[in-house]
Amino acid sequence: MTDTAAHALVAQLEELGVEYVFGTCGHTNIAVLDALADSPIRFVIARHEQAAAHAADGYARAGGKPGVLLVHVGPGLTNAATGVMTAALDSVPLIVISGDIPSYYRGRHPHQEINLHADGDQASVFRPFVKRAWNVHRAQDLGRAVERAFWTALSGRPGATLVNVPMDVFSRPAAPYPRISHAAPPDLPEASAELIAATLATAERPLIYVGGGLREDANALIALAEHLDLPIAHSLMAKGTVPDAHPLVLGMPGFWGLELTNAYAREADVVLALATRFAETDASSWDPNFTWDFSPDSTLIQIDIDPAELGRNYPVAIGAVADVGLAVRALAEAAKAHPPADRPELRERIRQARSGLFAESRERGRSEDFPLRPERILTDLREAIPADAVLVTDVGWNKNGVARCYELPPQGRFITPGGASTMGFGPAAAVGVQLARPERTVVALIGDGGMSAQLPAVPLAVEQGAPVIFVVMNNRSHGTISDLQAAHFGRSHGCDFTDPAGRPYSPDFAALAVACGADGHTVTTPAEFGAALRAAVANRRPAVIDVPMVNEPVPTPGHWNIKDIYQGMFSD
């Protein structure tokens, strides 16, 4: 059988430029796997669908191409749901192709059909977070659904899509498929660009706030900011869009933001918000006393590819639906009609605040305490890895601490789960990142909770020859939540890992690495961590470095509403 719908699907994927398909096997998708066996497309087999989804997500974030995920019916699809949702909430293009029960058995509860209180419709599991889900009923419709899935995932605000295919359709005779459609992204109209540039040029306390939607070259953004001397704040997802060392970068607002950043954001009279949804973390739970205070005397200018984001959380004075990269280039050009601005006092305030932040973190990072303090781990990491390394984090100190006080080199890249804050994202996502960027050093900086959640990432890295360095910040706890519980309830219960005798417990992650065919390093002294890192970078093999770490809370000068909830001070 060489002329089936499965073979036509693979030919279509080749024409679409797909290099990798991530996933797991099952009886509903092996026809596609058989067709892939004769294709240059590489199938990346995972031991769990969530790992496959995170790997496809990481590949898409780092490689600039959509991730493609192939899953099985029922538990195969539901196992993948968390990973697909993580990509969807961070606007990452991800196309999921799922096998389903035979079309002629729908509703009869055949093997693994999702059908208990209603007829089976497994696509509905994904509908709250995918941009669109297609149920394919005939082989003639498969190619069209796939073309639409790629188009929808990549156009407008990128996101995840689902093509759900009954297994018998894959084995039916092939049908023609359409070519991918193309369209130019929306630009910012010249009149709008001139109005926005004039508004910024005449502002007393202007601010650019950039979100994760601006992923390409930031030269135009930097040119605009430098010409009008506009300070730049960035969301968690946008760390590194403009280099941390740039003199106009204020850093993050919100929970983990500097006091200067939050104060300036609160007092700004004109804010240009680019491709950001004003997430709760970056907006101090939208409390105007802490970060954003858009009073009648202030002006919010918001540009986003998704019209639903304009005015979602704050009233917009000037709004535009446009591709943010094109919009920034138009603004940089329009700003040339206005004289350059100069705010030396603000630049000096930024320099003092930012240099103080990084210097204080480096000072704490010189500690010889053992287990290591988290900032010692960050200090050694920055000194040992190449400047262009990609840091892939999970949740907890590894994400929050890096976002706040790790001075990312200009050539470096920071990838983290933002919208879903998914524990377990980092390990497998780093493998996808490494496949997309084989020439770079990729470090999965993760907690022991995140590593435990995605142990399949280690054999995945070994099998793919992906030299990911897994750095496990091991405090034998879900540390951030343990700290939160202890601070508000006076004790921590259900957050820390212990053996039956109540002693702190952790798997031997280094031994696990060796068992999987990777290198394993157990750190027993402060000096051993840096040595293990340098060895892992030089060896270019998958490696796990298990680093005992004390539990320290990340400073949060902003505000988080849950703290009020714990204290009975409800804010609606």
Coordinates of C-alpha atoms in Angstrom, one line a residue:
M1 CA 0.0 0.0 0.0
T2 CA 1.9 3.0 -1.3
D3 CA -0.9 5.2 -2.5
T4 CA -2.9 5.7 0.7
A5 CA -4.1 8.9 2.4
A6 CA -1.3 8.4 4.9
H7 CA 1.3 8.5 2.1
A8 CA -0.4 11.6 0.7
L9 CA -0.3 13.2 4.1
V10 CA 3.4 12.6 4.4
A11 CA 4.0 14.0 0.9
Q12 CA 2.0 17.1 1.9
L13 CA 4.0 17.5 5.1
E14 CA 7.2 17.3 3.0
E15 CA 5.9 20.0 0.7
L16 CA 5.1 22.2 3.7
G17 CA 8.7 22.0 4.8
V18 CA 8.3 19.8 7.8
E19 CA 11.6 18.4 9.1
Y20 CA 10.5 16.6 12.3
V21 CA 7.3 14.9 13.5
F22 CA 7.2 14.4 17.2
G23 CA 4.9 11.8 18.9
T24 CA 4.2 8.3 20.0
C25 CA 2.9 5.3 18.2
G26 CA -0.5 3.6 18.5
H27 CA -2.7 1.4 16.5
T28 CA -4.6 4.4 15.1
N29 CA -1.5 6.1 13.6
I30 CA 0.9 3.4 12.5
A31 CA -0.2 3.8 8.8
V32 CA 1.3 7.3 9.0
L33 CA 4.4 6.0 10.7
D34 CA 4.8 3.5 7.9
A35 CA 4.6 6.2 5.3
L36 CA 7.1 8.3 7.3
A37 CA 9.6 5.4 7.1
D38 CA 10.3 6.3 3.5
S39 CA 10.3 10.0 4.0
P40 CA 13.2 12.4 4.8
I41 CA 11.0 13.7 7.6
R42 CA 12.4 12.4 10.9
F43 CA 10.0 10.9 13.4
V44 CA 11.0 11.7 17.0
I45 CA 9.5 9.0 19.2
A46 CA 8.9 9.9 22.8
R47 CA 7.9 7.7 25.7
H48 CA 5.0 10.0 26.7
E49 CA 2.8 12.3 24.7
Q50 CA 3.3 15.2 27.0
A51 CA 7.1 15.0 26.4
A52 CA 6.5 14.8 22.7
A53 CA 4.3 17.9 22.8
H54 CA 6.8 19.9 24.8
A55 CA 9.6 18.8 22.4
A56 CA 7.6 19.9 19.4
D57 CA 6.8 23.2 21.2
G58 CA 10.5 23.8 22.0
Y59 CA 11.4 23.0 18.4
A60 CA 8.9 25.6 17.1
R61 CA 10.0 28.3 19.6
A62 CA 13.7 27.9 18.7
G63 CA 13.5 27.0 15.0
G64 CA 10.9 29.4 13.6
K65 CA 8.9 26.6 12.0
P66 CA 5.7 25.1 13.3
G67 CA 5.9 22.0 15.5
V68 CA 4.1 18.9 14.3
L69 CA 2.8 16.3 16.8
L70 CA 1.4 12.9 16.0
V71 CA -0.7 11.2 18.7
H72 CA -2.9 8.2 19.2
V73 CA -6.6 7.9 20.1
G74 CA -7.9 8.4 23.6
P75 CA -5.2 8.5 26.2
G76 CA -2.7 9.4 23.6
L77 CA -4.6 12.6 22.9
T78 CA -5.4 13.3 26.5
N79 CA -1.7 12.8 27.6
A80 CA -0.7 15.4 25.0
A81 CA -3.3 18.0 26.1
T82 CA -1.1 19.7 28.7
G83 CA 1.8 20.2 26.3
V84 CA -0.5 21.4 23.5
M85 CA -2.2 23.9 25.9
T86 CA 1.2 25.2 27.0
A87 CA 2.1 25.9 23.4
A88 CA -1.3 27.4 22.6
L89 CA -1.3 29.8 25.5
D90 CA 2.2 31.1 24.5
S91 CA 1.1 31.6 20.9
V92 CA 3.4 28.9 19.5
P93 CA 2.4 27.3 16.2
L94 CA 1.8 23.6 16.7
I95 CA -0.2 21.2 14.5
V96 CA -1.5 18.1 16.1
I97 CA -2.6 15.1 14.0
S98 CA -4.4 12.6 16.1
G99 CA -5.6 9.1 15.1
D100 CA -9.1 8.2 16.1
I101 CA -11.4 5.2 16.3
P102 CA -12.6 3.8 13.0
S103 CA -15.2 6.1 11.4
Y104 CA -17.9 3.3 11.2
Y105 CA -17.6 2.5 15.0
R106 CA -18.3 6.0 16.3
G107 CA -20.4 6.0 19.4
R108 CA -20.2 2.2 20.0
H109 CA -17.3 2.6 22.4
P110 CA -14.7 0.7 20.5
H111 CA -11.2 0.3 22.1
Q112 CA -10.0 3.6 23.7
E113 CA -12.8 5.8 22.4
I114 CA -13.5 8.8 24.6
N115 CA -17.1 8.0 25.2
L116 CA -18.9 7.6 28.5
H117 CA -21.8 10.0 28.9
A118 CA -21.9 11.2 25.3
D119 CA -20.9 10.0 21.8
G120 CA -17.2 10.1 21.2
D121 CA -15.7 13.4 20.1
Q122 CA -12.1 13.5 21.3
A123 CA -11.5 16.8 19.4
S124 CA -13.7 18.5 22.0
V125 CA -11.0 17.9 24.6
F126 CA -8.8 20.4 22.7
R127 CA -11.4 23.0 21.7
P128 CA -10.9 25.3 24.7
F129 CA -7.3 26.1 23.7
V130 CA -6.7 25.2 20.0
K131 CA -7.5 27.8 17.4
R132 CA -9.5 25.3 15.4
A133 CA -10.1 21.5 15.4
W134 CA -11.1 19.5 12.3
N135 CA -12.8 16.1 12.3
V136 CA -11.9 14.4 9.1
H137 CA -14.7 12.2 7.8
R138 CA -13.3 11.2 4.3
A139 CA -9.9 10.7 2.8
Q140 CA -10.8 13.4 0.3
D141 CA -11.0 15.9 3.1
L142 CA -7.7 15.1 4.8
G143 CA -5.4 17.3 2.7
R144 CA -7.7 20.3 2.9
A145 CA -7.9 20.0 6.7
V146 CA -4.1 19.8 7.0
E147 CA -3.6 22.8 4.8
R148 CA -6.1 24.8 6.9
A149 CA -4.5 23.6 10.1
F150 CA -1.1 24.9 9.0
W151 CA -2.6 28.1 7.7
T152 CA -4.6 28.7 10.9
A153 CA -1.7 27.9 13.2
L154 CA 0.7 30.3 11.4
S155 CA -1.6 33.2 10.5
G156 CA -2.7 36.0 12.8
R157 CA -1.9 35.2 16.4
P158 CA 0.0 31.8 16.1
G159 CA -1.3 28.9 18.0
A160 CA -2.2 25.2 18.1
T161 CA -4.6 23.4 15.8
L162 CA -5.9 19.8 15.7
V163 CA -6.6 17.5 12.8
N164 CA -8.5 14.4 14.1
V165 CA -8.5 11.5 11.7
P166 CA -10.3 8.1 12.0
M167 CA -7.7 5.4 11.6
D168 CA -9.5 3.8 8.6
V169 CA -9.2 7.1 6.7
F170 CA -5.4 6.9 6.7
S171 CA -5.6 3.5 4.9
R172 CA -8.1 4.6 2.2
P173 CA -7.0 5.6 -1.3
A174 CA -5.0 8.9 -1.5
A175 CA -6.7 12.1 -2.7
P176 CA -5.2 15.3 -4.0
Y177 CA -4.3 17.9 -1.4
P178 CA -4.2 21.7 -1.9
R179 CA -1.1 23.8 -1.7
I180 CA -0.6 26.1 1.3
S181 CA -2.1 29.5 1.0
H182 CA -0.1 32.7 1.5
A183 CA -1.0 36.2 2.5
A184 CA 1.0 39.2 3.7
P185 CA 0.6 40.0 7.4
P186 CA -1.2 43.3 8.3
D187 CA 1.1 46.4 8.4
L188 CA 0.6 49.5 10.5
P189 CA -1.0 52.3 8.4
E190 CA 1.3 55.3 7.8
A191 CA -1.2 57.7 9.4
S192 CA -1.3 55.5 12.5
A193 CA 2.5 55.2 12.7
E194 CA 2.8 59.0 12.5
L195 CA 0.2 59.6 15.2
I196 CA 1.8 57.1 17.5
A197 CA 5.3 58.5 16.9
A198 CA 4.1 62.0 17.6
T199 CA 2.4 60.9 20.8
L200 CA 5.6 59.2 22.0
A201 CA 7.7 62.2 21.0
T202 CA 5.7 64.7 23.0
A203 CA 5.3 62.5 26.1
E204 CA 6.9 63.4 29.4
R205 CA 7.2 59.9 30.8
P206 CA 6.9 57.5 27.9
L207 CA 7.4 53.8 28.1
I208 CA 7.6 50.9 25.6
Y209 CA 6.3 47.7 27.0
V210 CA 7.2 44.7 24.8
G211 CA 5.6 41.2 25.1
G212 CA 6.5 37.8 23.8
G213 CA 4.9 38.4 20.4
L214 CA 8.0 40.2 19.1
R215 CA 10.3 37.3 18.5
E216 CA 12.3 38.4 15.5
D217 CA 15.1 40.9 15.2
A218 CA 14.6 43.8 17.6
N219 CA 16.8 46.3 15.7
A220 CA 13.9 48.5 14.7
L221 CA 12.6 48.5 18.3
I222 CA 16.0 49.5 19.6
A223 CA 16.3 52.2 16.9
L224 CA 12.9 53.7 17.9
A225 CA 13.8 53.6 21.6
E226 CA 17.2 55.2 21.2
H227 CA 16.0 58.0 18.9
L228 CA 13.3 59.1 21.3
D229 CA 15.1 57.9 24.4
L230 CA 12.2 55.6 25.4
P231 CA 12.7 53.2 28.4
I232 CA 11.8 49.6 27.7
A233 CA 10.0 47.2 30.0
H234 CA 9.4 43.6 28.9
S235 CA 7.1 40.8 29.9
L236 CA 8.4 37.5 31.3
M237 CA 8.2 36.0 27.8
A238 CA 10.1 38.8 26.2
K239 CA 13.3 38.6 28.3
G240 CA 16.2 38.9 25.9
T241 CA 14.2 40.5 23.1
V242 CA 16.3 43.6 23.8
P243 CA 19.6 42.7 25.5
D244 CA 19.6 42.9 29.3
A245 CA 22.6 45.2 29.2
H246 CA 21.0 47.9 27.0
P247 CA 20.9 51.2 28.9
L248 CA 17.2 51.7 28.3
V249 CA 16.0 48.3 29.5
L250 CA 14.1 48.6 32.8
G251 CA 13.4 44.9 33.0
M252 CA 10.2 43.2 34.0
P253 CA 7.3 44.8 35.7
G254 CA 4.9 42.9 37.9
F255 CA 5.6 40.2 40.6
W256 CA 9.3 39.9 40.0
G257 CA 10.0 43.4 38.6
L258 CA 12.3 46.0 40.1
E259 CA 10.7 48.7 42.2
L260 CA 11.9 51.2 39.7
T261 CA 10.2 49.4 36.8
N262 CA 6.9 49.1 38.6
A263 CA 7.1 52.7 39.8
Y264 CA 7.9 54.0 36.3
A265 CA 5.2 51.9 34.7
R266 CA 2.6 53.2 37.2
E267 CA 3.6 56.8 36.5
A268 CA 4.1 56.7 32.7
D269 CA 1.9 59.1 30.8
V270 CA 2.2 57.3 27.4
V271 CA 2.7 53.5 27.2
L272 CA 3.3 51.8 23.9
A273 CA 2.3 48.1 24.4
L274 CA 3.6 45.7 21.8
A275 CA 2.3 42.2 21.4
T276 CA 1.5 41.7 25.1
R277 CA -1.7 40.6 26.8
F278 CA -0.8 42.3 30.2
A279 CA -0.7 38.9 31.9
E280 CA -1.4 38.8 35.7
T281 CA 2.3 38.1 36.5
D282 CA 3.4 41.2 34.6
A283 CA 0.6 43.4 35.9
S284 CA 0.7 42.7 39.7
S285 CA -2.8 41.1 39.4
W286 CA -3.9 44.3 37.6
D287 CA -3.8 46.2 40.9
P288 CA -3.2 49.9 40.0
N289 CA -1.4 50.5 43.2
F290 CA 1.5 48.3 42.1
T291 CA 2.2 48.4 38.4
W292 CA -0.1 49.8 35.7
D293 CA -2.3 52.7 36.5
F294 CA -4.0 53.9 33.4
S295 CA -5.7 57.0 34.8
P296 CA -7.6 59.5 32.6
D297 CA -4.3 61.5 32.3
S298 CA -2.4 58.6 30.7
T299 CA -2.5 57.1 27.2
L300 CA -2.3 53.4 26.3
I301 CA -1.2 52.6 22.8
Q302 CA -1.6 48.9 22.1
I303 CA -0.5 47.1 18.9
D304 CA -1.3 43.4 18.6
I305 CA -2.0 40.9 15.8
D306 CA -5.0 39.6 17.8
P307 CA -7.8 42.1 18.0
A308 CA -9.2 40.4 21.1
E309 CA -6.2 41.6 23.1
L310 CA -6.8 45.3 22.4
G311 CA -8.4 46.7 25.5
R312 CA -8.8 43.3 27.2
N313 CA -7.4 44.5 30.5
Y314 CA -6.9 48.3 30.1
P315 CA -8.7 50.9 28.1
V316 CA -6.9 51.7 24.8
A317 CA -6.6 55.3 23.5
I318 CA -4.9 54.3 20.2
G319 CA -5.1 50.7 19.1
A320 CA -4.0 48.9 16.0
V321 CA -4.2 45.3 14.7
A322 CA -0.9 44.7 13.0
D323 CA 2.1 42.4 12.8
V324 CA 4.2 43.8 15.5
G325 CA 7.5 43.5 13.6
L326 CA 6.2 45.5 10.7
A327 CA 4.6 48.0 13.1
V328 CA 7.8 48.6 14.9
R329 CA 9.7 49.2 11.7
A330 CA 7.0 51.7 10.6
L331 CA 7.2 53.5 14.0
A332 CA 11.0 53.7 13.8
E333 CA 10.7 55.3 10.4
A334 CA 8.0 57.7 11.5
A335 CA 10.0 58.7 14.6
K336 CA 12.7 60.2 12.3
A337 CA 10.4 63.2 11.7
H338 CA 10.8 64.2 15.3
P339 CA 14.0 65.5 17.0
P340 CA 16.0 63.0 19.1
A341 CA 15.2 63.0 22.8
D342 CA 17.6 62.8 25.7
R343 CA 16.8 61.6 29.2
P344 CA 20.2 61.2 31.0
E345 CA 18.8 61.3 34.5
L346 CA 16.4 58.4 33.7
R347 CA 19.2 56.4 32.0
E348 CA 21.3 56.9 35.2
R349 CA 18.5 55.7 37.4
I350 CA 18.1 52.6 35.2
R351 CA 21.8 52.0 35.2
Q352 CA 22.0 52.2 39.0
A353 CA 18.9 50.0 39.5
R354 CA 19.9 47.3 37.0
S355 CA 23.6 47.2 37.8
G356 CA 22.7 47.0 41.5
L357 CA 20.3 44.1 40.9
F358 CA 22.9 42.1 38.9
A359 CA 25.8 43.0 41.2
E360 CA 23.8 42.0 44.4
S361 CA 22.8 38.7 42.7
R362 CA 26.5 38.0 41.7
E363 CA 27.6 38.8 45.3
R364 CA 25.1 36.3 46.7
G365 CA 26.3 33.9 44.0
R366 CA 29.8 33.9 45.5
S367 CA 28.5 32.0 48.5
E368 CA 30.3 28.8 49.4
D369 CA 27.3 27.4 51.3
F370 CA 26.3 23.9 50.5
P371 CA 23.7 22.9 49.4
L372 CA 24.2 25.7 46.9
R373 CA 22.2 28.9 47.1
P374 CA 20.2 29.3 43.8
E375 CA 22.1 32.5 42.8
R376 CA 25.4 30.5 43.1
I377 CA 23.9 28.2 40.5
L378 CA 23.1 31.1 38.2
T379 CA 26.5 32.7 38.7
D380 CA 28.4 29.5 37.8
L381 CA 26.0 28.8 35.0
R382 CA 26.7 32.2 33.3
E383 CA 30.4 31.8 33.7
A384 CA 30.6 28.2 32.3
I385 CA 28.3 28.2 29.3
P386 CA 28.8 29.9 25.9
A387 CA 27.3 33.4 25.5
D388 CA 25.0 32.1 22.8
A389 CA 23.6 29.2 24.9
V390 CA 19.9 28.7 25.0
L391 CA 18.4 28.5 28.5
V392 CA 15.2 26.5 28.7
T393 CA 13.5 26.8 32.1
D394 CA 10.6 25.2 33.9
V395 CA 8.7 26.8 36.8
G396 CA 10.0 27.9 40.2
W397 CA 13.4 29.5 41.0
N398 CA 14.8 28.3 37.6
K399 CA 12.2 30.5 35.8
N400 CA 11.6 33.3 38.2
G401 CA 15.1 33.8 39.3
V402 CA 16.5 33.8 35.8
A403 CA 13.9 36.2 34.6
R404 CA 14.6 38.6 37.4
C405 CA 18.4 38.5 38.1
Y406 CA 20.2 36.5 35.4
E407 CA 21.9 39.0 33.0
L408 CA 21.3 37.2 29.7
P409 CA 24.2 37.8 27.2
P410 CA 23.1 39.6 24.0
Q411 CA 23.6 36.4 22.0
G412 CA 21.7 34.2 24.5
R413 CA 18.1 33.0 24.4
F414 CA 15.6 32.5 27.2
I415 CA 12.7 30.1 26.7
T416 CA 10.1 29.5 29.4
P417 CA 6.4 28.5 29.7
G418 CA 4.5 31.7 30.3
G419 CA 0.8 31.4 29.9
A420 CA 0.4 27.9 31.5
S421 CA 3.5 27.9 33.6
T422 CA 3.7 24.2 33.1
M423 CA 5.9 22.1 35.4
G424 CA 7.7 19.6 33.3
F425 CA 7.9 21.8 30.2
G426 CA 11.7 22.4 30.4
P427 CA 13.3 18.9 30.0
A428 CA 11.5 17.8 26.8
A429 CA 11.2 21.3 25.4
A430 CA 15.0 21.6 25.6
V431 CA 15.4 18.5 23.4
G432 CA 13.2 20.1 20.8
V433 CA 15.2 23.3 21.0
Q434 CA 18.4 21.3 20.5
L435 CA 17.1 19.7 17.4
A436 CA 16.2 23.1 16.0
R437 CA 19.5 24.6 17.0
P438 CA 22.1 21.7 16.9
E439 CA 25.0 24.1 16.8
R440 CA 24.1 25.8 20.1
T441 CA 24.6 24.7 23.7
V442 CA 21.1 24.1 25.2
V443 CA 20.7 24.0 29.0
A444 CA 17.5 22.8 30.6
L445 CA 17.5 24.6 33.9
I446 CA 14.9 22.9 36.0
G447 CA 13.8 21.9 39.5
D448 CA 13.7 18.4 40.8
G449 CA 9.9 18.6 40.6
G450 CA 10.0 19.5 36.9
M451 CA 12.7 16.8 36.2
S452 CA 10.6 14.2 38.0
A453 CA 7.6 15.1 35.9
Q454 CA 9.4 14.5 32.6
L455 CA 12.0 11.8 33.2
P456 CA 11.3 10.5 29.6
A457 CA 13.2 13.6 28.3
V458 CA 16.5 12.0 29.2
P459 CA 16.2 8.9 27.0
L460 CA 14.6 11.1 24.4
A461 CA 17.8 13.2 24.3
V462 CA 20.0 10.1 24.1
E463 CA 18.0 8.6 21.3
Q464 CA 18.1 11.8 19.3
G465 CA 21.7 12.5 19.9
A466 CA 20.7 15.8 21.4
P467 CA 23.5 17.1 23.8
V468 CA 21.1 18.8 26.2
I469 CA 22.6 19.7 29.6
F470 CA 19.9 19.1 32.2
V471 CA 20.7 21.1 35.3
V472 CA 18.5 20.0 38.2
M473 CA 18.2 22.6 40.9
N474 CA 17.4 20.0 43.6
N475 CA 15.8 21.2 46.8
R476 CA 13.8 18.0 47.3
S477 CA 10.6 20.0 47.2
H478 CA 8.1 22.0 45.1
G479 CA 10.1 24.8 46.6
T480 CA 8.2 27.9 45.5
I481 CA 4.8 26.5 46.7
S482 CA 6.4 25.2 49.8
D483 CA 7.7 28.7 50.6
L484 CA 4.3 30.2 49.8
Q485 CA 2.5 27.8 52.1
A486 CA 4.9 28.3 54.9
A487 CA 4.7 32.0 54.7
H488 CA 0.9 32.1 54.8
F489 CA 0.0 29.0 56.8
G490 CA 3.0 28.6 59.0
R491 CA 4.0 25.2 57.8
S492 CA 4.5 23.2 54.5
H493 CA 2.4 20.1 53.9
G494 CA 2.2 18.1 50.7
C495 CA 4.9 20.2 49.0
D496 CA 8.1 18.5 50.1
F497 CA 9.5 15.1 49.0
T498 CA 10.2 12.7 51.9
D499 CA 10.8 9.1 52.5
P500 CA 8.5 7.0 54.9
A501 CA 10.6 8.2 57.8
G502 CA 10.0 11.9 56.9
R503 CA 13.5 12.5 55.7
P504 CA 14.1 14.7 52.6
Y505 CA 14.1 12.4 49.5
S506 CA 15.2 12.7 45.9
P507 CA 15.8 10.2 43.1
D508 CA 19.4 9.9 42.0
F509 CA 19.1 11.9 38.8
A510 CA 22.7 11.4 37.9
A511 CA 22.4 7.6 38.2
L512 CA 19.2 7.8 36.1
A513 CA 21.2 9.7 33.4
V514 CA 23.9 7.0 33.3
A515 CA 21.2 4.2 33.2
C516 CA 19.8 6.0 30.1
G517 CA 23.1 6.3 28.4
A518 CA 23.8 10.0 29.2
D519 CA 26.5 11.5 31.4
G520 CA 25.6 11.9 35.1
H521 CA 27.1 14.3 37.6
T522 CA 26.3 14.5 41.3
V523 CA 27.5 17.8 42.9
T524 CA 28.9 17.3 46.4
T525 CA 30.9 20.5 46.9
P526 CA 30.3 24.1 45.6
A527 CA 33.3 23.9 43.2
E528 CA 32.0 20.7 41.5
F529 CA 29.1 22.4 39.8
G530 CA 31.2 24.7 37.6
A531 CA 33.5 21.8 36.8
A532 CA 30.6 19.5 35.8
L533 CA 29.1 22.3 33.6
R534 CA 32.4 22.9 31.8
A535 CA 32.8 19.1 31.2
A536 CA 29.3 18.8 29.9
V537 CA 29.7 21.7 27.5
A538 CA 33.0 20.3 26.2
N539 CA 31.7 16.7 25.8
R540 CA 28.6 17.6 23.7
R541 CA 26.7 14.6 25.1
P542 CA 23.4 14.5 26.9
A543 CA 24.2 15.1 30.6
V544 CA 22.3 15.5 33.9
I545 CA 23.9 17.6 36.6
D546 CA 22.2 17.0 40.0
V547 CA 22.8 20.1 42.1
P548 CA 21.6 20.2 45.8
M549 CA 20.1 23.6 46.5
V550 CA 18.6 25.3 49.5
N551 CA 15.1 26.6 49.3
E552 CA 15.0 30.4 49.0
P553 CA 12.1 32.5 47.9
V554 CA 12.4 34.7 44.8
P555 CA 12.0 38.4 45.7
T556 CA 8.6 39.7 44.6
P557 CA 8.5 43.5 45.0
G558 CA 5.2 43.5 42.9
H559 CA 1.9 42.1 44.0
W560 CA 0.1 38.8 43.6
N561 CA -3.6 38.7 44.5
I562 CA -3.4 35.2 45.9
K563 CA -1.5 36.5 48.9
D564 CA -4.6 38.7 49.7
I565 CA -6.8 35.6 49.3
Y566 CA -4.8 33.7 51.9
Q567 CA -5.1 36.6 54.3
G568 CA -8.8 36.9 53.7
M569 CA -8.4 40.3 51.9
F570 CA -10.4 39.5 48.7
S571 CA -10.0 41.6 45.6
D572 CA -12.7 41.1 42.9

